[in-house]
mmCIF file of C-alpha atoms in Angstrom:
data_model
loop_
_atom_site.group_PDB
_atom_site.id
_atom_site.type_symbol
_atom_site.label_atom_id
_atom_site.label_comp_id
_atom_site.label_asym_id
_atom_site.label_seq_id
_atom_site.Cartn_x
_atom_site.Cartn_y
_atom_site.Cartn_z
ATOM 1 C CA UNK A 254 -14.839 15.329 16.069
ATOM 2 C CA UNK A 255 -16.554 15.627 13.176
ATOM 3 C CA UNK A 256 -16.556 12.072 11.261
ATOM 4 C CA UNK A 257 -16.149 12.474 7.342
ATOM 5 C CA UNK A 258 -18.980 11.374 5.265
ATOM 6 C CA UNK A 259 -18.712 8.018 3.250
ATOM 7 C CA UNK A 260 -17.909 10.092 0.189
ATOM 8 C CA UNK A 261 -15.665 12.290 1.612
ATOM 9 C CA UNK A 262 -13.636 9.125 2.860
ATOM 10 C CA UNK A 263 -13.713 7.863 -0.754
ATOM 11 C CA UNK A 264 -12.179 11.154 -1.844
ATOM 12 C CA UNK A 265 -9.693 11.076 1.044
ATOM 13 C CA UNK A 266 -8.559 7.453 -0.682
ATOM 14 C CA UNK A 267 -8.592 8.875 -4.149
ATOM 15 C CA UNK A 268 -6.087 11.580 -2.928
ATOM 16 C CA UNK A 269 -4.364 9.216 -1.325
ATOM 17 C CA UNK A 270 -4.103 6.949 -4.917
ATOM 18 C CA UNK A 271 -3.611 10.262 -6.871
ATOM 19 C CA UNK A 272 -0.839 11.496 -4.765
ATOM 20 C CA UNK A 273 0.951 8.103 -5.084
ATOM 21 C CA UNK A 274 0.335 7.392 -8.548
ATOM 22 C CA UNK A 275 1.538 11.093 -9.268
ATOM 23 C CA UNK A 276 4.970 11.194 -7.409
ATOM 24 C CA UNK A 277 5.726 7.579 -8.400
ATOM 25 C CA UNK A 278 5.678 8.567 -11.801
ATOM 26 C CA UNK A 279 7.563 11.591 -11.543
ATOM 27 C CA UNK A 280 5.410 13.989 -11.489
ATOM 28 C CA UNK A 281 4.533 16.809 -8.666
ATOM 29 C CA UNK A 282 1.425 16.450 -7.209
ATOM 30 C CA UNK A 283 -0.709 19.407 -6.016
ATOM 31 C CA UNK A 284 -3.629 19.506 -4.268
ATOM 32 C CA UNK A 285 -7.030 19.577 -6.300
ATOM 33 C CA UNK A 286 -10.029 21.565 -4.690
ATOM 34 C CA UNK A 287 -11.103 19.798 -1.859
ATOM 35 C CA UNK A 288 -14.779 19.701 0.511
ATOM 36 C CA UNK A 289 -13.762 21.920 3.836
ATOM 37 C CA UNK A 290 -13.423 19.215 6.047
ATOM 38 C CA UNK A 291 -10.068 18.334 4.325
ATOM 39 C CA UNK A 292 -8.932 21.699 5.611
ATOM 40 C CA UNK A 293 -9.544 20.449 9.273
ATOM 41 C CA UNK A 294 -6.444 19.559 11.666
ATOM 42 C CA UNK A 295 -6.900 16.055 11.570
ATOM 43 C CA UNK A 296 -4.571 13.527 12.743
ATOM 44 C CA UNK A 297 -4.296 10.909 9.725
ATOM 45 C CA UNK A 298 -2.563 7.358 8.775
ATOM 46 C CA UNK A 299 -2.432 5.892 5.445
ATOM 47 C CA UNK A 300 -1.737 1.757 5.134
ATOM 48 C CA UNK A 301 -0.702 0.417 2.134
ATOM 49 C CA UNK A 302 -1.535 -3.351 1.329
ATOM 50 C CA UNK A 303 -0.247 -5.936 -1.237
ATOM 51 C CA UNK A 304 -1.724 -9.134 -1.740
ATOM 52 C CA UNK A 305 -3.115 -8.679 1.761
ATOM 53 C CA UNK A 306 0.145 -7.978 3.482
ATOM 54 C CA UNK A 307 1.125 -4.915 4.851
ATOM 55 C CA UNK A 308 3.476 -2.670 2.495
ATOM 56 C CA UNK A 309 3.667 0.180 4.521
ATOM 57 C CA UNK A 310 2.134 2.203 7.126
ATOM 58 C CA UNK A 311 2.990 6.027 8.253
ATOM 59 C CA UNK A 312 1.138 8.603 9.174
ATOM 60 C CA UNK A 313 0.104 11.719 11.721
ATOM 61 C CA UNK A 314 -0.866 10.974 15.103
ATOM 62 C CA UNK A 315 -1.642 14.635 16.301
ATOM 63 C CA UNK A 316 -3.865 16.937 13.971
ATOM 64 C CA UNK A 317 -0.504 18.823 12.852
ATOM 65 C CA UNK A 318 -1.709 19.759 8.936
ATOM 66 C CA UNK A 319 -5.000 19.825 7.512
ATOM 67 C CA UNK A 320 -5.747 16.702 6.679
ATOM 68 C CA UNK A 321 -6.054 17.097 2.918
ATOM 69 C CA UNK A 322 -2.050 17.477 3.734
ATOM 70 C CA UNK A 323 -1.914 15.104 5.697
ATOM 71 C CA UNK A 324 -3.398 12.678 3.434
ATOM 72 C CA UNK A 325 -0.620 13.115 1.016
ATOM 73 C CA UNK A 326 2.275 13.494 3.203
ATOM 74 C CA UNK A 327 1.427 10.021 5.071
ATOM 75 C CA UNK A 328 0.577 8.144 1.532
ATOM 76 C CA UNK A 329 3.753 9.333 0.080
ATOM 77 C CA UNK A 330 5.783 8.310 3.346
ATOM 78 C CA UNK A 331 4.018 5.489 3.830
ATOM 79 C CA UNK A 332 5.161 4.573 0.215
ATOM 80 C CA UNK A 333 8.893 5.758 0.291
ATOM 81 C CA UNK A 334 9.725 6.212 3.860
ATOM 82 C CA UNK A 335 8.479 3.139 5.957
ATOM 83 C CA UNK A 336 11.735 1.433 7.449
ATOM 84 C CA UNK A 337 10.570 -1.435 7.362
ATOM 85 C CA UNK A 338 10.192 -2.013 3.719
ATOM 86 C CA UNK A 339 12.003 -0.673 0.084
ATOM 87 C CA UNK A 340 10.272 1.970 -1.660
ATOM 88 C CA UNK A 341 7.237 1.337 -3.444
ATOM 89 C CA UNK A 342 7.659 0.880 -7.226
ATOM 90 C CA UNK A 343 5.727 2.682 -9.786
ATOM 91 C CA UNK A 344 5.063 -0.809 -11.776
ATOM 92 C CA UNK A 345 4.059 -2.582 -7.661
ATOM 93 C CA UNK A 346 1.017 0.643 -7.998
ATOM 94 C CA UNK A 347 -1.287 -1.258 -9.507
ATOM 95 C CA UNK A 348 -0.660 -4.447 -6.687
ATOM 96 C CA UNK A 349 -1.220 -1.609 -3.853
ATOM 97 C CA UNK A 350 -4.658 -1.500 -1.815
ATOM 98 C CA UNK A 351 -4.985 2.002 0.195
ATOM 99 C CA UNK A 352 -6.530 2.523 3.427
ATOM 100 C CA UNK A 353 -6.677 5.983 5.355
ATOM 101 C CA UNK A 354 -7.585 6.054 8.639
ATOM 102 C CA UNK A 355 -8.630 9.795 10.221
ATOM 103 C CA UNK A 356 -8.215 9.995 13.726
ATOM 104 C CA UNK A 357 -9.423 11.720 16.536
ATOM 105 C CA UNK A 358 -7.556 13.687 19.044
ATOM 106 C CA UNK A 359 -5.028 11.348 21.362
ATOM 107 C CA UNK A 360 -6.582 11.574 25.115
ATOM 108 C CA UNK A 361 -4.575 10.654 27.923
ATOM 109 C CA UNK A 362 -5.308 7.626 30.158
ATOM 110 C CA UNK A 363 -5.967 9.344 33.467
ATOM 111 C CA UNK A 364 -6.676 5.856 35.624
ATOM 112 C CA UNK A 365 -4.314 4.311 37.550
ATOM 113 C CA UNK A 366 -1.897 2.475 35.644
ATOM 114 C CA UNK A 367 -3.072 -1.398 36.982
ATOM 115 C CA UNK A 368 -7.311 0.181 35.888
ATOM 116 C CA UNK A 369 -5.662 0.790 32.231
ATOM 117 C CA UNK A 370 -6.966 -2.322 30.346
ATOM 118 C CA UNK A 371 -10.247 -1.971 31.846
ATOM 119 C CA UNK A 372 -10.496 1.607 30.251
ATOM 120 C CA UNK A 373 -9.216 0.563 26.497
ATOM 121 C CA UNK A 374 -12.222 -0.713 24.291
ATOM 122 C CA UNK A 375 -10.880 -3.110 21.571
ATOM 123 C CA UNK A 376 -12.199 -2.044 18.391
ATOM 124 C CA UNK A 377 -12.905 1.696 19.179
ATOM 125 C CA UNK A 378 -9.512 2.619 20.789
ATOM 126 C CA UNK A 379 -6.060 3.039 19.032
ATOM 127 C CA UNK A 380 -3.280 3.390 21.291
ATOM 128 C CA UNK A 381 0.017 5.507 21.540
ATOM 129 C CA UNK A 382 2.057 4.387 24.711
ATOM 130 C CA UNK A 383 5.138 6.193 25.432
ATOM 131 C CA UNK A 384 8.114 6.148 27.874
ATOM 132 C CA UNK A 385 11.686 6.182 28.433
ATOM 133 C CA UNK A 386 11.760 8.423 25.353
ATOM 134 C CA UNK A 387 10.344 5.300 23.358
ATOM 135 C CA UNK A 388 6.766 5.669 21.702
ATOM 136 C CA UNK A 389 4.931 3.161 20.345
ATOM 137 C CA UNK A 390 1.333 3.580 18.106
ATOM 138 C CA UNK A 391 -1.355 0.861 16.935
ATOM 139 C CA UNK A 392 -4.395 1.730 14.801
ATOM 140 C CA UNK A 393 -7.887 0.734 16.512
ATOM 141 C CA UNK A 394 -8.232 -1.893 13.255
ATOM 142 C CA UNK A 395 -4.831 -3.648 14.334
ATOM 143 C CA UNK A 396 -6.549 -5.623 17.582
ATOM 144 C CA UNK A 397 -9.614 -6.385 16.002
ATOM 145 C CA UNK A 398 -7.451 -8.171 12.779
ATOM 146 C CA UNK A 399 -5.184 -10.126 15.284
ATOM 147 C CA UNK A 400 -7.915 -11.065 17.912
ATOM 148 C CA UNK A 401 -6.302 -9.037 20.918
ATOM 149 C CA UNK A 402 -8.052 -8.522 23.972
ATOM 150 C CA UNK A 403 -7.042 -5.250 25.921
ATOM 151 C CA UNK A 404 -3.938 -6.970 27.871
ATOM 152 C CA UNK A 405 -2.159 -7.847 24.667
ATOM 153 C CA UNK A 406 -2.720 -4.688 23.058
ATOM 154 C CA UNK A 407 -1.336 -2.901 25.599
ATOM 155 C CA UNK A 408 1.632 -5.190 25.677
ATOM 156 C CA UNK A 409 1.618 -5.052 21.505
ATOM 157 C CA UNK A 410 1.704 -1.309 21.831
ATOM 158 C CA UNK A 411 4.793 -1.366 24.404
ATOM 159 C CA UNK A 412 7.135 -3.846 21.875
ATOM 160 C CA UNK A 413 5.995 -0.949 19.089
ATOM 161 C CA UNK A 414 7.735 1.553 21.151
ATOM 162 C CA UNK A 415 10.602 -0.549 21.436
ATOM 163 C CA UNK A 416 9.262 -1.354 25.306
ATOM 164 C CA UNK A 417 9.177 -4.905 27.127
ATOM 165 C CA UNK A 418 6.026 -5.720 27.563
ATOM 166 C CA UNK A 419 3.859 -4.634 30.135
ATOM 167 C CA UNK A 420 5.649 -1.958 30.586
ATOM 168 C CA UNK A 421 1.954 0.357 30.728
ATOM 169 C CA UNK A 422 2.056 -0.889 34.263
ATOM 170 C CA UNK A 423 4.473 1.262 35.288
ATOM 171 C CA UNK A 424 3.343 5.029 36.362
ATOM 172 C CA UNK A 425 6.219 6.813 34.265
ATOM 173 C CA UNK A 426 4.624 4.977 31.456
ATOM 174 C CA UNK A 427 1.858 6.964 29.484
ATOM 175 C CA UNK A 428 -0.843 5.605 27.514
ATOM 176 C CA UNK A 429 -3.217 7.697 25.469
ATOM 177 C CA UNK A 430 -6.098 6.476 23.147
ATOM 178 C CA UNK A 431 -7.941 7.687 20.003
ATOM 179 C CA UNK A 432 -10.552 7.028 17.929
ATOM 180 C CA UNK A 433 -10.074 6.354 13.863
ATOM 181 C CA UNK A 434 -12.267 6.363 11.164
ATOM 182 C CA UNK A 435 -11.371 3.528 8.056
ATOM 183 C CA UNK A 436 -12.157 4.240 4.739
ATOM 184 C CA UNK A 437 -10.623 1.155 2.142
ATOM 185 C CA UNK A 438 -9.835 1.569 -1.246
ATOM 186 C CA UNK A 439 -12.365 -0.786 -3.333
ATOM 187 C CA UNK A 440 -11.293 -3.399 -5.107
ATOM 188 C CA UNK A 441 -10.371 -2.478 -8.285
#
């Protein structure tokens, strides 16, 4: 995966902010001209926080659309469609901080299930777990923020999927790792 520069990361965060400001204030957002990297197919998540607390987080784990479109889609979905929260209102926008995480392509862990913790690097890897018709994803920064080790990270990803902790030990459960390049909105 070709990394974004810090300038391109700033553009990603600004794109998410502009899309939110435009749509939540009743306008219709359209993509501006963007650097070439934004036309590459990439997975991306947008995380919204308010006073340090999660306010919405939705994204595309797989590269199903160009990065620029994915950022806009994820930003609007995080603000308006995260089922854990009421939709963000326009008057809240000044207190919302935006984080954009650009993802590498998820890769399956191909080791025996008992060895999975040995192949998860906390602080580097995000996890996708799927089994029993369910799936869950946690971004790389989540394990670091909570101080989890690889076992706890795997268990919490099971819980995120609506499955019991420890289910990652089952052969029928798939675990994928990915990396993320994280860009934060500067404090105003």
